[in-house]
Amino acid sequence: MNNKTVLITGAASGIGLEIAQAFLKADMNVAILDFSQTAIEEAKTQLSAFHQKCTFFACDVTKEPQFMDAIDAAIAQFGHIDILINNAGVQHIAPIEEFPSDTYRRLIDIMLIAPFLAIKKILPLMKEKGDGRIINMSSINGLIGFAGKAGYNSAKHGVIGLTKVAALEAAPFGVTINALCPGYVDTPLVRNQLEDLAKTRNVSLDRVLEEVIWPLVPQRRFLTVDEISDYCLFLSSPSAKGVTGQAIVIDGGYTTQ
Ligand SMILES: NC(=O)c1ccc[n+]([C@@H]2O[C@H](COP(=O)([O-])OP(=O)(O)OC[C@H]3O[C@@H](n4cnc5c(N)ncnc54)[C@H](O)[C@@H]3O)[C@@H](O)[C@H]2O)c1
């Protein structure tokens, strides 16, 4: 799979960074887009061994011109985007009556509108080439409700709908489009959520795990980032050419209940 180029949003941290590393180890070119300059600097250090195959673009995916410019710059540098991974995401937890409307809009912008914009721009190029893979990072929160996560759940449900439509439109052209639905993965996004829960309930992190999280996860563990990046590699491989339009669940048994 070498000489392919993958563009990943939100790839300077957590799951996206692990995916970037996995594709670099598979000898692909990687364009990393992220709006956190601090995270980009840290990621540059972590990925320094791959600097020839890896480029960083500081960009906010909710700012359409900036986002489109970053995609153009990645195409100008590498010639083509073979694999697009819409991964950027944020969380905000509050009951609907206290959920700031601007925050709700921002979550939808980051996790639903931005994937739409990226697909709209890159899919025609993939169709023209007759080959391409798109992976949208949804969540188990794209399949089931979770009180307090109106913005996140709406965006993650929406991106599964977008995936299905885009997959149908792309199917005759050799392009596959799937959504991944991970359960709890050990990343800064999840750690911050747990700390917020512990603070709100005035209990220890261990107690939050025992009382809130593990009852929902039959395997009683967090997924690791490489379990997600391995799936992305598989979906990008020739073996997965028949898998499209799917919401693929990797959740330690969460949604079997
Ligand atoms: N961690 C989990 O348990 C879990 C589970 C299911 C789905 N997910 C999804 O996986 C994806 C990655 O999550 P993570 O846990 O690695 O989180 P993370 O916070 O470690 O990484 C998210 C990255 O997205 C970037 N980002 C956020 N808003 C952006 C914007 N407007 N423009 C550009 N970049 C932006 C952040 O700077 C950060 O680097 C998200 O879409 C998340 O919803 C995570």
Short mmCIF file of C-alpha atoms and ligand atoms in Angstrom, two decimals:
data_model
loop_
_atom_site.label_atom_id
_atom_site.label_comp_id
_atom_site.label_asym_id
_atom_site.label_seq_id
_atom_site.Cartn_x
_atom_site.Cartn_y
_atom_site.Cartn_z
CA MET A 1 0.00 0.00 0.00
CA ASN A 2 3.02 2.31 -0.27
CA ASN A 3 2.92 5.51 -2.30
CA LYS A 4 -0.68 6.02 -1.21
CA THR A 5 -1.59 9.21 0.57
CA VAL A 6 -3.93 9.44 3.53
CA LEU A 7 -5.42 12.67 4.84
CA ILE A 8 -6.58 12.55 8.47
CA THR A 9 -8.40 15.32 10.34
CA GLY A 10 -7.84 15.76 14.07
CA ALA A 11 -4.71 13.65 13.75
CA ALA A 12 -2.36 15.44 16.15
CA SER A 13 -3.74 13.58 19.17
CA GLY A 14 -5.41 10.38 20.38
CA ILE A 15 -6.94 8.01 17.81
CA GLY A 16 -6.01 10.20 14.81
CA LEU A 17 -2.34 10.32 15.83
CA GLU A 18 -2.24 6.53 16.21
CA ILE A 19 -3.87 6.12 12.79
CA ALA A 20 -1.28 8.51 11.30
CA GLN A 21 1.54 6.47 12.82
CA ALA A 22 0.07 3.17 11.59
CA PHE A 23 -0.20 4.43 8.00
CA LEU A 24 3.31 5.91 8.15
CA LYS A 25 4.62 2.53 9.35
CA ALA A 26 2.83 1.01 6.33
CA ASP A 27 4.98 3.37 4.22
CA MET A 28 2.19 5.71 3.14
CA ASN A 29 2.26 9.51 2.94
CA VAL A 30 0.21 11.16 5.65
CA ALA A 31 -1.32 14.66 5.75
CA ILE A 32 -2.22 15.55 9.33
CA LEU A 33 -4.80 18.33 9.83
CA ASP A 34 -5.48 19.66 13.31
CA PHE A 35 -6.40 22.99 14.90
CA SER A 36 -4.33 22.53 18.04
CA GLN A 37 -0.88 24.04 17.45
CA THR A 38 0.32 22.53 20.75
CA ALA A 39 -0.83 19.05 19.75
CA ILE A 40 0.80 19.51 16.33
CA GLU A 41 4.15 20.39 17.92
CA GLU A 42 3.97 17.30 20.16
CA ALA A 43 2.92 15.10 17.22
CA LYS A 44 5.85 16.43 15.14
CA THR A 45 8.23 15.20 17.83
CA GLN A 46 6.49 11.84 18.12
CA LEU A 47 6.51 11.29 14.35
CA SER A 48 9.97 12.78 13.68
CA ALA A 49 11.25 9.44 12.30
CA PHE A 50 8.74 9.77 9.44
CA HIS A 51 9.23 13.47 8.63
CA GLN A 52 9.75 12.84 4.90
CA LYS A 53 6.34 11.19 4.50
CA CYS A 54 4.34 13.30 6.89
CA THR A 55 3.07 16.88 6.64
CA PHE A 56 1.17 18.93 9.21
CA PHE A 57 -1.50 21.50 8.43
CA ALA A 58 -2.81 23.74 11.22
CA CYS A 59 -6.46 24.21 10.35
CA ASP A 60 -9.91 24.42 11.90
CA VAL A 61 -12.24 22.10 9.98
CA THR A 62 -15.20 24.36 10.81
CA LYS A 63 -13.65 27.17 8.75
CA GLU A 64 -14.49 26.04 5.21
CA PRO A 65 -11.97 28.16 3.24
CA GLN A 66 -9.14 27.25 5.63
CA PHE A 67 -10.11 23.57 5.54
CA MET A 68 -10.35 23.49 1.72
CA ASP A 69 -6.98 25.31 1.42
CA ALA A 70 -5.34 22.67 3.65
CA ILE A 71 -6.79 19.86 1.49
CA ASP A 72 -5.54 21.64 -1.67
CA ALA A 73 -2.09 22.03 -0.12
CA ALA A 74 -1.99 18.31 0.74
CA ILE A 75 -3.01 17.40 -2.83
CA ALA A 76 -0.40 19.81 -4.24
CA GLN A 77 2.29 18.17 -2.10
CA PHE A 78 1.41 14.50 -2.55
CA GLY A 79 -0.44 14.57 -5.90
CA HIS A 80 -3.59 12.78 -4.72
CA ILE A 81 -5.60 11.72 -1.67
CA ASP A 82 -6.21 7.96 -1.75
CA ILE A 83 -7.64 7.62 1.75
CA LEU A 84 -9.62 10.22 3.69
CA ILE A 85 -10.23 9.77 7.41
CA ASN A 86 -12.69 12.23 8.95
CA ASN A 87 -11.64 11.91 12.56
CA ALA A 88 -11.67 15.37 14.25
CA GLY A 89 -14.03 15.42 17.21
CA VAL A 90 -14.88 17.11 20.49
CA GLN A 91 -17.28 16.39 23.30
CA HIS A 92 -19.58 18.54 25.44
CA ILE A 93 -21.82 17.07 28.10
CA ALA A 94 -24.88 18.90 29.45
CA PRO A 95 -28.62 18.33 29.62
CA ILE A 96 -30.43 19.80 26.60
CA GLU A 97 -31.95 22.69 28.57
CA GLU A 98 -28.44 23.79 29.61
CA PHE A 99 -26.69 22.93 26.33
CA PRO A 100 -25.38 26.18 24.77
CA SER A 101 -26.84 26.48 21.25
CA ASP A 102 -23.48 27.69 19.88
CA THR A 103 -21.74 24.63 21.30
CA TYR A 104 -24.36 22.35 19.76
CA ARG A 105 -23.76 24.03 16.38
CA ARG A 106 -19.98 23.71 16.79
CA LEU A 107 -20.17 19.98 17.50
CA ILE A 108 -22.33 19.48 14.40
CA ASP A 109 -19.88 21.64 12.40
CA ILE A 110 -16.84 19.64 13.47
CA MET A 111 -18.24 16.11 13.33
CA LEU A 112 -20.89 16.27 10.59
CA ILE A 113 -20.49 19.33 8.34
CA ALA A 114 -16.68 19.00 8.09
CA PRO A 115 -16.83 15.33 6.94
CA PHE A 116 -19.48 16.41 4.37
CA LEU A 117 -17.20 19.20 3.08
CA ALA A 118 -14.17 16.92 2.86
CA ILE A 119 -16.13 14.19 1.06
CA LYS A 120 -17.65 16.76 -1.33
CA LYS A 121 -14.15 17.96 -2.24
CA ILE A 122 -12.23 14.67 -2.35
CA LEU A 123 -14.81 12.10 -3.58
CA PRO A 124 -14.90 13.48 -7.17
CA LEU A 125 -11.12 13.01 -7.40
CA MET A 126 -11.39 9.45 -6.09
CA LYS A 127 -14.27 8.69 -8.50
CA GLU A 128 -12.21 10.01 -11.38
CA LYS A 129 -9.33 7.74 -10.38
CA GLY A 130 -11.67 4.79 -9.85
CA ASP A 131 -10.25 4.05 -6.43
CA GLY A 132 -10.41 5.45 -2.90
CA ARG A 133 -11.30 4.82 0.72
CA ILE A 134 -13.15 7.11 3.11
CA ILE A 135 -13.54 6.37 6.82
CA ASN A 136 -15.76 8.54 9.01
CA MET A 137 -15.20 8.34 12.74
CA SER A 138 -18.60 7.88 14.32
CA SER A 139 -19.06 6.23 17.73
CA ILE A 140 -21.37 3.91 19.64
CA ASN A 141 -23.05 7.28 20.32
CA GLY A 142 -23.96 7.21 16.63
CA LEU A 143 -26.10 4.15 17.29
CA ILE A 144 -27.57 4.62 20.76
CA GLY A 145 -28.55 7.61 22.88
CA PHE A 146 -26.56 8.79 25.88
CA ALA A 147 -28.10 11.38 28.22
CA GLY A 148 -26.15 14.65 28.23
CA LYS A 149 -24.60 14.16 24.78
CA ALA A 150 -27.17 15.86 22.52
CA GLY A 151 -24.56 17.51 20.29
CA TYR A 152 -22.20 14.55 20.07
CA ASN A 153 -24.97 11.98 19.53
CA SER A 154 -26.67 14.08 16.86
CA ALA A 155 -23.42 14.52 14.93
CA LYS A 156 -22.37 10.87 15.30
CA HIS A 157 -25.81 9.58 14.20
CA GLY A 158 -25.74 12.06 11.30
CA VAL A 159 -22.34 10.98 10.05
CA ILE A 160 -23.62 7.39 9.71
CA GLY A 161 -26.41 8.70 7.45
CA LEU A 162 -23.87 10.68 5.44
CA THR A 163 -21.71 7.53 5.16
CA LYS A 164 -24.59 5.46 3.76
CA VAL A 165 -25.55 8.06 1.13
CA ALA A 166 -21.96 8.74 0.08
CA ALA A 167 -21.24 4.99 -0.10
CA LEU A 168 -24.18 4.46 -2.48
CA GLU A 169 -23.09 7.35 -4.69
CA ALA A 170 -19.47 6.13 -4.71
CA ALA A 171 -20.12 2.39 -5.11
CA PRO A 172 -20.00 2.26 -8.94
CA PHE A 173 -16.62 4.05 -8.93
CA GLY A 174 -14.48 1.71 -6.80
CA VAL A 175 -14.60 3.98 -3.75
CA THR A 176 -15.66 2.57 -0.37
CA ILE A 177 -17.00 4.70 2.49
CA ASN A 178 -17.55 3.36 5.99
CA ALA A 179 -18.13 4.66 9.50
CA LEU A 180 -16.29 3.28 12.52
CA CYS A 181 -18.20 3.18 15.81
CA PRO A 182 -15.76 2.72 18.67
CA GLY A 183 -16.78 2.35 22.29
CA TYR A 184 -14.57 3.84 25.00
CA VAL A 185 -11.01 4.25 23.69
CA ASP A 186 -8.24 5.36 26.01
CA THR A 187 -7.52 8.91 24.72
CA PRO A 188 -7.42 12.46 26.13
CA LEU A 189 -11.07 12.99 25.01
CA VAL A 190 -12.26 10.08 27.18
CA ARG A 191 -9.92 10.83 30.11
CA ASN A 192 -11.29 14.40 30.25
CA GLN A 193 -14.86 13.07 30.25
CA LEU A 194 -14.07 10.74 33.15
CA GLU A 195 -12.44 13.53 35.14
CA ASP A 196 -15.52 15.75 34.54
CA LEU A 197 -17.80 12.93 35.72
CA ALA A 198 -15.68 12.36 38.84
CA LYS A 199 -15.77 16.09 39.62
CA THR A 200 -19.53 16.40 39.03
CA ARG A 201 -20.24 13.41 41.28
CA ASN A 202 -17.47 14.28 43.74
CA VAL A 203 -16.11 10.72 43.62
CA SER A 204 -12.80 9.10 42.59
CA LEU A 205 -11.96 8.12 38.99
CA ASP A 206 -11.96 4.43 40.06
CA ARG A 207 -15.48 4.81 41.35
CA VAL A 208 -16.62 6.40 38.08
CA LEU A 209 -15.14 3.41 36.25
CA GLU A 210 -16.81 0.86 38.56
CA GLU A 211 -20.20 2.56 38.78
CA VAL A 212 -20.65 4.26 35.41
CA ILE A 213 -18.35 2.84 32.76
CA TRP A 214 -17.67 -0.87 33.40
CA PRO A 215 -21.38 -1.78 33.83
CA LEU A 216 -21.73 -0.66 30.19
CA VAL A 217 -18.65 -2.47 28.86
CA PRO A 218 -18.81 -6.27 29.18
CA GLN A 219 -15.06 -6.55 28.52
CA ARG A 220 -14.43 -4.14 31.46
CA ARG A 221 -11.61 -2.32 29.69
CA PHE A 222 -10.88 0.63 27.47
CA LEU A 223 -10.13 -0.11 23.84
CA THR A 224 -6.62 0.83 22.80
CA VAL A 225 -5.92 3.26 19.95
CA ASP A 226 -4.18 0.57 17.89
CA GLU A 227 -7.38 -1.50 17.82
CA ILE A 228 -8.92 1.41 15.88
CA SER A 229 -5.91 2.12 13.63
CA ASP A 230 -5.66 -1.60 12.69
CA TYR A 231 -9.28 -1.42 11.51
CA CYS A 232 -8.50 1.66 9.41
CA LEU A 233 -5.59 -0.21 7.79
CA PHE A 234 -7.87 -3.16 7.06
CA LEU A 235 -10.60 -0.95 5.54
CA SER A 236 -7.91 0.65 3.35
CA SER A 237 -6.57 -2.71 2.16
CA PRO A 238 -7.58 -4.57 -1.03
CA SER A 239 -9.24 -7.25 1.16
CA ALA A 240 -11.89 -4.72 2.26
CA LYS A 241 -12.97 -3.63 -1.22
CA GLY A 242 -16.43 -5.17 -0.73
CA VAL A 243 -17.09 -3.44 2.60
CA THR A 244 -18.96 -0.18 2.09
CA GLY A 245 -21.75 1.87 3.65
CA GLN A 246 -21.30 0.12 6.98
CA ALA A 247 -21.30 1.39 10.56
CA ILE A 248 -18.67 -0.92 12.02
CA VAL A 249 -18.85 -1.34 15.79
CA ILE A 250 -15.71 -1.91 17.90
CA ASP A 251 -16.96 -1.58 21.45
CA GLY A 252 -15.96 -4.38 23.83
CA GLY A 253 -19.58 -5.55 23.89
CA TYR A 254 -21.17 -2.21 24.87
CA THR A 255 -23.99 -2.22 22.29
CA THR A 256 -24.82 -5.93 22.68
CA GLN A 257 -26.79 -5.16 25.82
N1 LIG B 1 -11.91 8.18 22.51
C1 LIG B 1 -13.02 7.50 22.36
O1 LIG B 1 -13.41 6.70 23.25
C2 LIG B 1 -13.85 7.63 21.13
C3 LIG B 1 -14.90 6.73 20.96
C4 LIG B 1 -15.67 6.83 19.81
C5 LIG B 1 -15.39 7.78 18.86
N2 LIG B 1 -14.35 8.63 19.07
C6 LIG B 1 -14.10 9.63 18.03
O2 LIG B 1 -12.78 9.49 17.57
C7 LIG B 1 -12.29 10.76 17.10
C8 LIG B 1 -10.97 11.10 17.78
O3 LIG B 1 -11.20 11.19 19.19
P1 LIG B 1 -10.03 11.08 20.25
O4 LIG B 1 -10.57 10.32 21.39
O5 LIG B 1 -8.76 10.66 19.61
O6 LIG B 1 -9.98 12.61 20.73
P2 LIG B 1 -8.74 13.62 20.92
O7 LIG B 1 -9.30 14.76 21.66
O8 LIG B 1 -7.57 12.90 21.46
O9 LIG B 1 -8.43 14.03 19.42
C9 LIG B 1 -9.32 14.81 18.65
C10 LIG B 1 -8.48 15.73 17.79
O10 LIG B 1 -9.39 16.51 16.99
C11 LIG B 1 -8.85 17.82 16.91
N3 LIG B 1 -9.91 18.78 16.60
C12 LIG B 1 -11.00 19.09 17.35
N4 LIG B 1 -11.70 20.06 16.78
C13 LIG B 1 -11.07 20.38 15.61
C14 LIG B 1 -11.30 21.32 14.59
N5 LIG B 1 -12.34 22.17 14.64
N6 LIG B 1 -10.45 21.37 13.54
C15 LIG B 1 -9.38 20.54 13.49
N7 LIG B 1 -9.09 19.64 14.45
C16 LIG B 1 -9.93 19.57 15.50
C17 LIG B 1 -8.28 18.07 18.31
O11 LIG B 1 -7.33 19.13 18.31
C18 LIG B 1 -7.64 16.72 18.61
O12 LIG B 1 -6.31 16.65 18.21
C19 LIG B 1 -13.40 11.78 17.43
O13 LIG B 1 -14.22 11.97 16.29
C20 LIG B 1 -14.21 11.07 18.51
O14 LIG B 1 -15.53 11.50 18.56
C21 LIG B 1 -13.58 8.60 20.18
#
